[in-house]
Tab-separated table of C-alpha atoms in Angstrom:
chain	number	residue	atom	x	y	z
A	563	UNK	CA	-19.098	27.254	-16.042
A	564	UNK	CA	-21.528	24.438	-17.657
A	565	UNK	CA	-22.040	22.414	-14.817
A	566	UNK	CA	-19.828	19.357	-16.064
A	567	UNK	CA	-17.085	21.242	-15.635
A	568	UNK	CA	-17.434	22.463	-12.309
A	569	UNK	CA	-18.027	19.460	-10.905
A	570	UNK	CA	-14.754	17.862	-13.393
A	571	UNK	CA	-12.388	20.459	-10.142
A	572	UNK	CA	-14.396	19.500	-7.576
A	573	UNK	CA	-13.288	15.928	-8.022
A	574	UNK	CA	-9.523	16.711	-8.819
A	575	UNK	CA	-9.930	19.005	-5.985
A	576	UNK	CA	-11.105	15.507	-3.902
A	577	UNK	CA	-8.647	12.738	-6.084
A	578	UNK	CA	-6.231	15.664	-4.740
A	579	UNK	CA	-6.822	15.485	-1.532
A	580	UNK	CA	-7.213	11.961	-1.169
A	581	UNK	CA	-3.781	11.232	-3.093
A	582	UNK	CA	-2.276	13.675	-0.584
A	583	UNK	CA	-3.797	14.556	1.914
A	584	UNK	CA	-3.440	12.158	5.478
A	585	UNK	CA	-6.854	12.905	6.632
A	586	UNK	CA	-6.247	14.461	10.659
A	587	UNK	CA	-7.994	11.017	12.711
A	588	UNK	CA	-5.224	8.663	10.646
A	589	UNK	CA	-2.011	11.333	10.997
A	590	UNK	CA	-3.262	11.815	15.184
A	591	UNK	CA	-3.566	7.806	15.016
A	592	UNK	CA	-0.468	7.150	13.344
A	593	UNK	CA	1.414	9.677	15.862
A	594	UNK	CA	-0.440	8.425	19.189
A	595	UNK	CA	1.239	4.305	18.144
A	596	UNK	CA	5.102	6.346	17.918
A	597	UNK	CA	3.984	7.445	20.991
A	598	UNK	CA	3.020	3.524	22.510
A	599	UNK	CA	6.179	2.173	20.720
A	600	UNK	CA	9.054	1.361	22.906
A	601	UNK	CA	10.880	-0.329	20.121
A	602	UNK	CA	14.105	1.117	18.478
A	603	UNK	CA	12.595	-0.602	14.608
A	604	UNK	CA	8.982	0.100	15.641
A	605	UNK	CA	9.611	3.681	16.335
A	606	UNK	CA	12.302	4.548	12.961
A	607	UNK	CA	8.794	3.066	11.164
A	608	UNK	CA	6.195	4.814	12.146
A	609	UNK	CA	8.751	8.411	12.053
A	610	UNK	CA	9.094	7.735	8.874
A	611	UNK	CA	5.887	7.593	7.290
A	612	UNK	CA	5.156	10.531	9.958
A	613	UNK	CA	8.233	12.074	8.019
A	614	UNK	CA	6.603	11.265	4.518
A	615	UNK	CA	3.067	12.269	5.162
A	616	UNK	CA	4.609	15.672	6.398
A	617	UNK	CA	6.795	16.411	3.233
A	618	UNK	CA	2.972	15.483	0.607
A	619	UNK	CA	1.329	17.230	2.219
A	620	UNK	CA	3.886	20.400	2.094
A	621	UNK	CA	5.043	18.997	-1.509
A	622	UNK	CA	1.698	18.455	-2.585
A	623	UNK	CA	2.636	15.123	-4.613
A	624	UNK	CA	0.668	11.874	-4.113
A	625	UNK	CA	1.878	9.633	-0.095
A	626	UNK	CA	2.822	6.546	-1.818
A	627	UNK	CA	4.200	5.556	-4.977
A	628	UNK	CA	1.082	3.225	-5.637
A	629	UNK	CA	-1.321	6.142	-5.932
A	630	UNK	CA	-4.141	3.123	-5.846
A	631	UNK	CA	-7.248	2.023	-7.908
A	632	UNK	CA	-9.623	4.286	-7.270
A	633	UNK	CA	-13.460	3.590	-5.639
A	634	UNK	CA	-15.791	5.766	-5.805
A	635	UNK	CA	-18.546	5.633	-3.097
A	636	UNK	CA	-21.140	8.058	-4.092
A	637	UNK	CA	-24.743	9.350	-2.100
A	638	UNK	CA	-26.817	10.222	-4.828
A	639	UNK	CA	-29.255	13.448	-4.051
A	640	UNK	CA	-32.141	11.897	-6.225
A	641	UNK	CA	-33.476	15.645	-6.566
A	642	UNK	CA	-29.929	16.520	-7.269
A	643	UNK	CA	-28.291	17.898	-10.380
A	644	UNK	CA	-25.653	16.222	-11.140
A	645	UNK	CA	-27.138	12.447	-11.505
A	646	UNK	CA	-26.806	12.381	-15.063
A	647	UNK	CA	-23.296	14.223	-15.543
A	648	UNK	CA	-21.566	12.951	-13.351
A	649	UNK	CA	-20.181	9.295	-14.120
A	650	UNK	CA	-18.658	11.197	-16.660
A	651	UNK	CA	-17.240	13.885	-14.911
A	652	UNK	CA	-15.906	11.669	-12.173
A	653	UNK	CA	-14.076	9.569	-15.294
A	654	UNK	CA	-12.503	13.259	-16.893
A	655	UNK	CA	-11.063	14.093	-13.642
A	656	UNK	CA	-9.389	10.647	-13.102
A	657	UNK	CA	-7.680	11.534	-16.283
A	658	UNK	CA	-6.873	14.349	-16.144
A	659	UNK	CA	-5.464	13.738	-11.923
A	660	UNK	CA	-3.180	11.245	-13.169
A	661	UNK	CA	-1.525	13.866	-15.773
A	662	UNK	CA	-1.698	16.493	-13.048
A	663	UNK	CA	-1.181	15.370	-10.287
A	664	UNK	CA	0.921	12.493	-11.415
A	665	UNK	CA	-1.132	9.620	-10.483
A	666	UNK	CA	1.237	5.815	-11.298
A	667	UNK	CA	-1.221	4.655	-14.141
A	668	UNK	CA	-2.756	1.337	-12.326
A	669	UNK	CA	-5.824	0.066	-14.570
A	670	UNK	CA	-4.179	-3.816	-15.708
A	671	UNK	CA	-6.430	-4.799	-19.078
A	672	UNK	CA	-6.451	-8.241	-17.455
A	673	UNK	CA	-6.062	-10.528	-20.849
A	674	UNK	CA	-3.307	-8.428	-22.440
A	675	UNK	CA	-1.282	-7.010	-19.874
A	676	UNK	CA	-2.096	-3.461	-20.883
A	677	UNK	CA	-2.280	-0.770	-19.330
A	678	UNK	CA	-4.825	1.943	-20.085
A	679	UNK	CA	-3.599	4.692	-17.413
A	680	UNK	CA	-6.915	4.621	-14.613
A	681	UNK	CA	-9.530	4.351	-16.642
A	682	UNK	CA	-9.745	0.760	-17.910
A	683	UNK	CA	-12.929	-1.741	-18.047
A	684	UNK	CA	-15.548	-0.837	-14.991
A	685	UNK	CA	-12.658	1.903	-13.892
A	686	UNK	CA	-12.923	4.107	-11.781
A	687	UNK	CA	-15.127	1.563	-9.899
A	688	UNK	CA	-18.504	3.174	-8.344
A	689	UNK	CA	-20.434	2.592	-6.457
A	690	UNK	CA	-23.858	4.386	-6.070
A	691	UNK	CA	-26.336	4.420	-3.458
A	692	UNK	CA	-29.873	6.752	-3.837
A	693	UNK	CA	-31.636	9.005	-0.994
A	694	UNK	CA	-33.235	11.319	-0.050
A	695	UNK	CA	-33.174	15.318	-1.501
A	696	UNK	CA	-31.378	17.022	-3.520
A	697	UNK	CA	-27.789	16.315	-1.428
A	698	UNK	CA	-24.654	14.741	-3.554
A	699	UNK	CA	-21.950	13.153	-0.877
A	700	UNK	CA	-18.706	12.170	-3.513
A	701	UNK	CA	-16.417	9.758	-1.501
A	702	UNK	CA	-13.255	8.298	-3.264
A	703	UNK	CA	-11.195	5.435	-1.738
A	704	UNK	CA	-7.761	5.372	-3.378
A	705	UNK	CA	-6.598	2.086	-2.607
A	706	UNK	CA	-3.066	0.062	-2.749
A	707	UNK	CA	-3.091	-3.247	-4.270
A	708	UNK	CA	-0.227	-4.664	-0.478
A	709	UNK	CA	-2.934	-4.164	1.414
A	710	UNK	CA	-5.910	-5.492	-1.415
A	711	UNK	CA	-3.876	-8.647	-2.415
A	712	UNK	CA	-4.565	-9.294	2.152
A	713	UNK	CA	-7.334	-9.695	1.701
A	714	UNK	CA	-10.145	-12.442	2.607
A	715	UNK	CA	-13.192	-14.344	2.524
A	716	UNK	CA	-14.360	-17.307	4.904
A	717	UNK	CA	-17.946	-18.665	5.043
A	718	UNK	CA	-17.948	-19.823	7.678
A	719	UNK	CA	-21.000	-22.975	9.512
A	720	UNK	CA	-23.681	-21.019	11.713
A	721	UNK	CA	-22.649	-22.988	14.596
A	722	UNK	CA	-18.915	-21.817	14.535
A	723	UNK	CA	-19.842	-18.880	17.055
A	724	UNK	CA	-18.112	-15.559	17.666
A	725	UNK	CA	-15.219	-15.981	18.280
A	726	UNK	CA	-13.791	-18.448	15.912
A	727	UNK	CA	-15.078	-15.034	12.854
A	728	UNK	CA	-12.357	-13.473	16.804
A	729	UNK	CA	-8.985	-16.120	15.712
A	730	UNK	CA	-10.318	-16.091	11.677
A	731	UNK	CA	-9.137	-12.028	12.166
A	732	UNK	CA	-5.901	-12.446	14.124
A	733	UNK	CA	-4.762	-14.958	12.392
A	734	UNK	CA	-5.201	-13.501	8.597
A	735	UNK	CA	-3.409	-10.084	10.008
A	736	UNK	CA	-0.882	-12.914	11.582
A	737	UNK	CA	-0.540	-15.019	8.442
A	738	UNK	CA	-0.187	-11.359	6.253
A	739	UNK	CA	2.937	-9.719	8.617
A	740	UNK	CA	3.753	-6.752	6.537
A	741	UNK	CA	2.713	-7.373	3.175
A	742	UNK	CA	-0.330	-5.244	3.650
A	743	UNK	CA	2.201	-2.132	4.935
A	744	UNK	CA	0.934	-2.203	8.387
A	745	UNK	CA	-0.029	-0.709	10.929
A	746	UNK	CA	-3.835	-1.031	9.092
A	747	UNK	CA	-7.312	-0.992	9.144
A	748	UNK	CA	-8.829	-4.385	9.300
A	749	UNK	CA	-13.164	-3.506	7.631
A	750	UNK	CA	-14.704	-6.883	8.204
A	751	UNK	CA	-18.507	-7.277	6.643
A	752	UNK	CA	-20.864	-10.057	7.386
A	753	UNK	CA	-23.504	-11.122	6.628
A	754	UNK	CA	-25.516	-10.094	3.485
A	755	UNK	CA	-24.099	-12.653	1.257
A	756	UNK	CA	-20.940	-13.368	-0.164
A	757	UNK	CA	-20.505	-10.114	-2.150
A	758	UNK	CA	-22.829	-8.276	0.101
A	759	UNK	CA	-19.798	-9.417	3.288
A	760	UNK	CA	-16.845	-7.989	1.062
A	761	UNK	CA	-18.470	-4.774	0.543
A	762	UNK	CA	-19.036	-3.872	3.431
A	763	UNK	CA	-15.867	-5.044	4.769
A	764	UNK	CA	-14.691	-2.296	2.275
A	765	UNK	CA	-16.742	0.224	3.224
A	766	UNK	CA	-16.384	0.612	6.638
A	767	UNK	CA	-12.376	1.499	5.738
A	768	UNK	CA	-14.684	5.067	5.301
A	769	UNK	CA	-15.377	5.635	8.789
A	770	UNK	CA	-12.856	7.369	10.981
A	771	UNK	CA	-10.327	6.182	13.233
A	772	UNK	CA	-11.513	5.648	16.580
A	773	UNK	CA	-15.735	5.559	15.265
A	774	UNK	CA	-17.457	2.143	16.560
A	775	UNK	CA	-20.060	0.571	14.633
A	776	UNK	CA	-23.375	1.839	16.899
A	777	UNK	CA	-24.485	-1.257	17.585
A	778	UNK	CA	-22.863	-1.780	21.286
A	779	UNK	CA	-22.343	-5.949	20.466
A	780	UNK	CA	-20.535	-5.080	17.426
A	781	UNK	CA	-18.531	-2.466	19.114
A	782	UNK	CA	-17.775	-4.205	20.942
A	783	UNK	CA	-15.868	-6.535	19.090
A	784	UNK	CA	-14.461	-4.175	17.198
A	785	UNK	CA	-13.225	-3.342	20.118
A	786	UNK	CA	-11.993	-7.165	21.374
A	787	UNK	CA	-10.536	-7.726	18.098
A	788	UNK	CA	-8.679	-4.734	18.174
A	789	UNK	CA	-6.696	-5.408	21.393
A	790	UNK	CA	-6.196	-8.713	20.627
A	791	UNK	CA	-4.349	-7.981	15.866
A	792	UNK	CA	-2.514	-5.317	18.254
A	793	UNK	CA	-0.958	-7.891	20.782
A	794	UNK	CA	0.475	-10.289	18.713
A	795	UNK	CA	3.080	-7.772	18.220
A	796	UNK	CA	3.014	-7.685	14.188
A	797	UNK	CA	4.176	-4.500	14.846
A	798	UNK	CA	5.001	-1.471	11.801
A	799	UNK	CA	5.280	-3.123	8.780
A	800	UNK	CA	5.827	-6.448	9.638
A	801	UNK	CA	9.302	-5.735	11.937
A	802	UNK	CA	6.953	-5.700	15.530
A	803	UNK	CA	6.030	-3.465	17.753
A	804	UNK	CA	2.194	-2.635	20.242
A	805	UNK	CA	0.747	-1.667	16.945
A	806	UNK	CA	0.058	-3.965	14.711
A	807	UNK	CA	-3.575	-2.533	13.501
A	808	UNK	CA	-4.897	1.497	14.179
A	809	UNK	CA	-7.902	-0.128	14.353
A	810	UNK	CA	-10.476	-2.068	13.302
A	811	UNK	CA	-14.920	-1.154	11.617
A	812	UNK	CA	-17.054	-3.683	11.411
A	813	UNK	CA	-20.030	-3.762	8.923
A	814	UNK	CA	-23.048	-6.520	8.992
A	815	UNK	CA	-25.670	-7.947	6.975
A	816	UNK	CA	-28.351	-10.392	8.203
A	817	UNK	CA	-27.661	-13.412	6.906
A	818	UNK	CA	-28.861	-16.526	4.971
A	819	UNK	CA	-30.356	-18.978	8.007
A	820	UNK	CA	-27.363	-21.411	6.544
A	821	UNK	CA	-24.551	-19.760	5.610
A	822	UNK	CA	-22.027	-16.669	7.523
A	823	UNK	CA	-19.544	-14.819	5.261
A	824	UNK	CA	-16.579	-13.036	7.035
A	825	UNK	CA	-14.654	-10.865	4.973
A	826	UNK	CA	-11.808	-9.198	5.572
A	827	UNK	CA	-9.937	-5.780	3.989
A	828	UNK	CA	-7.329	-5.045	4.370
A	829	UNK	CA	-6.269	-0.378	4.738
A	830	UNK	CA	-2.544	-0.162	4.740
A	831	UNK	CA	-1.408	2.941	7.257
A	832	UNK	CA	-2.353	5.446	4.762
A	833	UNK	CA	-5.931	5.339	4.752
A	834	UNK	CA	-6.768	7.461	2.535
A	835	UNK	CA	-10.154	9.022	1.597
A	836	UNK	CA	-11.195	11.973	1.105
A	837	UNK	CA	-15.279	13.104	1.174
A	838	UNK	CA	-17.149	16.374	-0.499
A	839	UNK	CA	-20.894	16.834	-0.452
A	840	UNK	CA	-22.247	18.675	-3.583
A	841	UNK	CA	-25.519	20.819	-2.612
A	842	UNK	CA	-28.438	21.599	-5.166
A	843	UNK	CA	-26.905	24.988	-5.340
A	844	UNK	CA	-23.785	24.622	-6.460
A	845	UNK	CA	-22.439	24.704	-3.033
A	846	UNK	CA	-19.407	22.903	-1.841
A	847	UNK	CA	-18.812	21.283	1.368
A	848	UNK	CA	-15.655	19.569	1.961
A	849	UNK	CA	-15.837	16.831	5.098
B	688	UNK	CA	25.537	2.393	9.387
B	689	UNK	CA	26.869	3.064	6.269
B	690	UNK	CA	27.461	1.677	3.201
B	691	UNK	CA	28.843	2.081	-0.914
B	692	UNK	CA	28.403	-0.354	-3.623
B	693	UNK	CA	29.666	-2.016	-5.144
B	694	UNK	CA	28.392	-3.880	-1.811
B	695	UNK	CA	31.102	-6.732	-1.452
B	696	UNK	CA	30.857	-10.473	-0.450
B	697	UNK	CA	32.444	-8.964	3.244
B	698	UNK	CA	30.153	-5.757	2.791
B	699	UNK	CA	27.015	-7.481	3.501
B	700	UNK	CA	27.865	-11.167	5.586
B	701	UNK	CA	28.982	-8.827	8.607
B	702	UNK	CA	25.242	-8.189	8.507
B	703	UNK	CA	22.988	-9.220	10.784
B	704	UNK	CA	19.322	-9.073	10.713
B	705	UNK	CA	17.940	-6.097	12.673
B	706	UNK	CA	20.575	-3.724	11.678
B	707	UNK	CA	19.631	-0.400	10.556
B	708	UNK	CA	21.187	0.756	8.060
B	709	UNK	CA	21.888	3.869	5.094
B	710	UNK	CA	22.690	3.297	1.331
B	711	UNK	CA	24.146	4.729	-1.148
B	712	UNK	CA	25.723	4.000	-4.952
B	713	UNK	CA	23.987	2.580	-7.592
B	714	UNK	CA	20.191	0.548	-7.191
B	715	UNK	CA	18.038	-1.451	-10.063
B	716	UNK	CA	14.473	-1.446	-9.331
B	717	UNK	CA	13.158	-4.458	-10.513
B	718	UNK	CA	9.596	-5.512	-9.913
B	719	UNK	CA	7.231	-8.877	-11.561
B	720	UNK	CA	8.053	-8.445	-14.998
B	721	UNK	CA	11.517	-6.552	-15.500
B	722	UNK	CA	12.092	-10.496	-12.987
B	723	UNK	CA	10.356	-12.136	-15.979
B	724	UNK	CA	12.938	-10.298	-18.388
B	725	UNK	CA	15.732	-9.997	-16.739
B	726	UNK	CA	15.702	-14.538	-16.050
B	727	UNK	CA	14.311	-14.279	-19.471
B	728	UNK	CA	18.211	-14.391	-20.462
B	729	UNK	CA	20.349	-14.096	-18.400
B	730	UNK	CA	23.750	-13.437	-20.145
B	731	UNK	CA	22.620	-10.422	-21.297
B	732	UNK	CA	20.784	-7.637	-19.815
B	733	UNK	CA	21.234	-3.574	-20.257
B	734	UNK	CA	23.292	-3.418	-16.549
B	735	UNK	CA	26.177	-5.071	-14.881
B	736	UNK	CA	24.697	-5.678	-11.352
B	737	UNK	CA	27.760	-7.307	-9.668
B	738	UNK	CA	27.801	-6.211	-5.938
B	739	UNK	CA	24.535	-3.517	-6.437
B	740	UNK	CA	21.107	-3.412	-4.959
B	741	UNK	CA	17.674	-4.736	-6.690
B	742	UNK	CA	14.910	-2.741	-5.673
B	743	UNK	CA	11.393	-3.681	-5.565
B	744	UNK	CA	10.231	0.224	-6.332
B	745	UNK	CA	7.841	0.724	-9.440
B	746	UNK	CA	8.226	4.393	-9.533
B	747	UNK	CA	6.337	7.799	-10.957
B	748	UNK	CA	8.827	9.925	-12.543
B	749	UNK	CA	8.546	11.877	-14.825
B	750	UNK	CA	10.707	13.198	-18.049
B	751	UNK	CA	12.423	17.201	-18.426
B	752	UNK	CA	13.576	18.019	-21.003
B	753	UNK	CA	16.435	15.076	-20.975
B	754	UNK	CA	16.348	15.058	-17.531
B	755	UNK	CA	14.333	11.676	-15.341
B	756	UNK	CA	13.389	12.858	-12.419
B	757	UNK	CA	12.198	10.850	-10.050
B	758	UNK	CA	8.391	12.142	-8.127
B	759	UNK	CA	7.454	8.752	-5.978
B	760	UNK	CA	9.971	5.150	-5.668
B	761	UNK	CA	8.795	3.811	-2.213
B	762	UNK	CA	8.969	0.060	-2.345
B	763	UNK	CA	6.491	-2.786	-3.535
B	764	UNK	CA	5.517	-5.447	-1.628
B	765	UNK	CA	8.317	-8.428	-2.604
B	766	UNK	CA	7.022	-11.241	-1.712
B	767	UNK	CA	5.524	-11.457	-5.118
B	768	UNK	CA	9.550	-11.866	-6.484
B	769	UNK	CA	9.644	-15.007	-3.638
B	770	UNK	CA	9.341	-17.544	-6.592
B	771	UNK	CA	12.408	-15.617	-9.151
B	772	UNK	CA	14.447	-14.067	-6.760
B	773	UNK	CA	17.352	-16.860	-5.687
B	774	UNK	CA	17.981	-17.171	-9.711
B	775	UNK	CA	18.114	-13.176	-10.172
B	776	UNK	CA	20.152	-13.436	-6.821
B	777	UNK	CA	22.347	-15.781	-8.901
B	778	UNK	CA	22.274	-14.586	-12.052
B	779	UNK	CA	23.233	-11.033	-11.285
B	780	UNK	CA	25.230	-10.516	-8.245
B	781	UNK	CA	23.263	-8.449	-6.197
B	782	UNK	CA	24.552	-8.805	-2.922
B	783	UNK	CA	21.495	-7.141	-1.698
B	784	UNK	CA	17.068	-6.674	-2.320
B	785	UNK	CA	14.989	-3.235	-0.764
B	786	UNK	CA	11.500	-3.716	-0.377
B	787	UNK	CA	8.617	-4.419	2.267
B	788	UNK	CA	6.617	-6.978	4.211
B	789	UNK	CA	10.156	-9.803	3.555
B	790	UNK	CA	9.954	-12.893	1.467
B	791	UNK	CA	10.475	-16.652	1.979
B	792	UNK	CA	12.536	-19.741	2.489
B	793	UNK	CA	13.694	-19.593	-0.553
B	794	UNK	CA	15.435	-16.112	-0.818
B	795	UNK	CA	16.711	-16.573	2.662
B	796	UNK	CA	18.787	-19.910	1.953
B	797	UNK	CA	19.804	-17.513	-2.340
B	798	UNK	CA	21.295	-15.242	0.448
B	799	UNK	CA	23.475	-17.325	2.865
B	800	UNK	CA	24.685	-19.174	0.032
B	801	UNK	CA	25.752	-16.484	-2.154
B	802	UNK	CA	26.452	-13.527	0.482
B	803	UNK	CA	23.216	-11.355	0.688
B	804	UNK	CA	20.934	-9.240	2.375
B	805	UNK	CA	17.284	-8.342	2.004
B	806	UNK	CA	15.906	-4.849	4.091
B	807	UNK	CA	13.554	-3.680	4.227
B	808	UNK	CA	12.393	0.266	3.746
B	809	UNK	CA	9.445	2.072	5.066
B	810	UNK	CA	6.502	0.819	2.816
B	811	UNK	CA	4.350	3.951	1.462
B	812	UNK	CA	7.256	6.048	2.096
B	813	UNK	CA	7.522	7.058	-1.356
B	814	UNK	CA	9.003	11.002	-0.797
B	815	UNK	CA	11.735	10.436	1.146
B	816	UNK	CA	12.785	6.870	-1.042
B	817	UNK	CA	12.823	9.571	-3.780
B	818	UNK	CA	14.634	12.313	-2.220
B	819	UNK	CA	17.744	9.789	-1.642
B	820	UNK	CA	17.451	9.775	-5.900
B	821	UNK	CA	19.875	12.100	-7.201
B	822	UNK	CA	19.964	11.061	-10.796
B	823	UNK	CA	18.282	8.414	-12.908
B	824	UNK	CA	21.714	6.670	-14.325
B	825	UNK	CA	19.612	4.871	-17.013
B	826	UNK	CA	16.228	3.406	-18.253
B	827	UNK	CA	15.734	0.388	-19.708
B	828	UNK	CA	12.445	-1.615	-21.056
B	829	UNK	CA	9.623	1.219	-20.856
B	830	UNK	CA	8.121	-0.881	-23.010
B	831	UNK	CA	6.726	-2.161	-20.005
B	832	UNK	CA	5.503	0.343	-19.038
B	833	UNK	CA	6.889	3.356	-16.173
B	834	UNK	CA	6.321	1.040	-12.866
B	835	UNK	CA	7.748	-2.224	-15.012
B	836	UNK	CA	11.170	-1.578	-16.794
B	837	UNK	CA	13.945	-1.142	-15.432
B	838	UNK	CA	15.591	2.116	-13.616
B	839	UNK	CA	19.526	2.513	-12.670
B	840	UNK	CA	18.918	4.877	-9.572
B	841	UNK	CA	22.015	7.248	-8.009
B	842	UNK	CA	21.350	8.289	-4.650
B	843	UNK	CA	22.212	8.717	-1.474
B	844	UNK	CA	22.040	7.726	2.467
B	845	UNK	CA	19.353	5.870	1.151
B	846	UNK	CA	16.954	4.613	3.957
B	847	UNK	CA	16.469	4.151	7.025
B	848	UNK	CA	15.777	0.392	5.782
B	849	UNK	CA	16.855	-2.006	7.999
B	850	UNK	CA	18.082	-5.831	7.611
B	851	UNK	CA	15.261	-8.788	7.318
B	852	UNK	CA	16.910	-11.518	6.332
B	853	UNK	CA	20.862	-11.633	7.067
B	854	UNK	CA	23.677	-13.988	4.761
B	855	UNK	CA	23.658	-16.427	7.925
B	856	UNK	CA	19.660	-17.474	7.932
B	857	UNK	CA	18.167	-14.873	10.329
B	858	UNK	CA	14.234	-13.443	9.669
B	859	UNK	CA	13.378	-10.829	11.159
B	860	UNK	CA	10.166	-10.821	9.353
B	861	UNK	CA	9.856	-14.210	9.591
B	862	UNK	CA	10.029	-14.072	13.195
B	863	UNK	CA	7.533	-12.185	14.527
B	864	UNK	CA	4.927	-14.373	12.534
B	865	UNK	CA	6.589	-16.949	13.605
B	866	UNK	CA	6.415	-15.584	17.594
B	867	UNK	CA	3.002	-14.088	17.019
B	868	UNK	CA	0.882	-17.206	16.453
B	869	UNK	CA	2.037	-18.492	19.708
B	870	UNK	CA	1.452	-16.290	21.610
B	871	UNK	CA	-2.666	-16.743	19.926
């Protein structure tokens, strides 16, 4: 088989997995949430979610009808034989997946309003990261619009202090209410610049539920914000309950002395992602 | 509680925010563009919606022979329709709106005035929703694309739905947000 065809087939499988099988850590977090809820309406929301997740897996169909904008995060080994062909293979795989899974056509020209399927100008979006070695690691994150529309960024004053950042996140979650389909996962990007903070916020969504930032100070802040967000009692679907967020992930970069950007990327309960590593010899490891 | 379309004003005025219900009968989908088109010429729309259920949903459907099969039909974020929903209720006579995430004051007022309710269906539960669709009765305006078209579904025990805005001015999403604000 040609390198291109092999890569395309792996990518079609990767996209299908991301759309139809919710990662184990997310399912476990939703099951724990169900046990934590005592309110009848909250329990019903989580039961409906878990029933739907099970059905999606059994029938090989997308978990949610909003199959998202497909965002690919690539760690490309400088010696990987796939570096020249990956981009074309991604586009082809997205087109095949759109027809075969099927995915909802979610790609619209901002000026003409024309829907072009799931490929269009710069979409699917690909984040390239060059790494040592010959492995090619591909992660796909289908991002739905309900939660994406709750993204936000604020440029803080460097003298503001961390407690103001905490309040910003908590108040934002309250303002969003049921719109992003809670229980959500919050990705928070701090520092760098406006664009860097936003990218870090989204990239942090790739972490497993419960995986803390290796920096103890940041890990403590993640836990504190998670506790405060869940004390709001916004609850599943914004209808009230103990679980508003499944987790909070923070990634950071050093900042300019005069600038303190904080970005929030909100992910719905359907925290879909799938990852594969393709080795130089064509070996495939599903992560 | 189980309800059947066509819904009467009395049927919906009996409901209270927080009630859990299931509905059977005819359900119409309309998102942003379909709302715009309905409101651009309200007297000339392809379906009489009096007493029916409006569902904020952009489904994924597949045509097999002459029949449409709905694969996926979860709710979309209702708040995008907040500016236009009051007029939509007034001009079509729908008695129930189903979506996710909640709506605003204008819609709450319209629900009180015209006798309608807004219900939440669990966001993302698109396969469970599709299971309760027994038949695609019709589809109009496919020129706007599959998600934006006006679909007419026959549903059986569609739900569970939580009444979030009743016809008496209560709004469960608003109450939850107001209470959260007072806690921080």
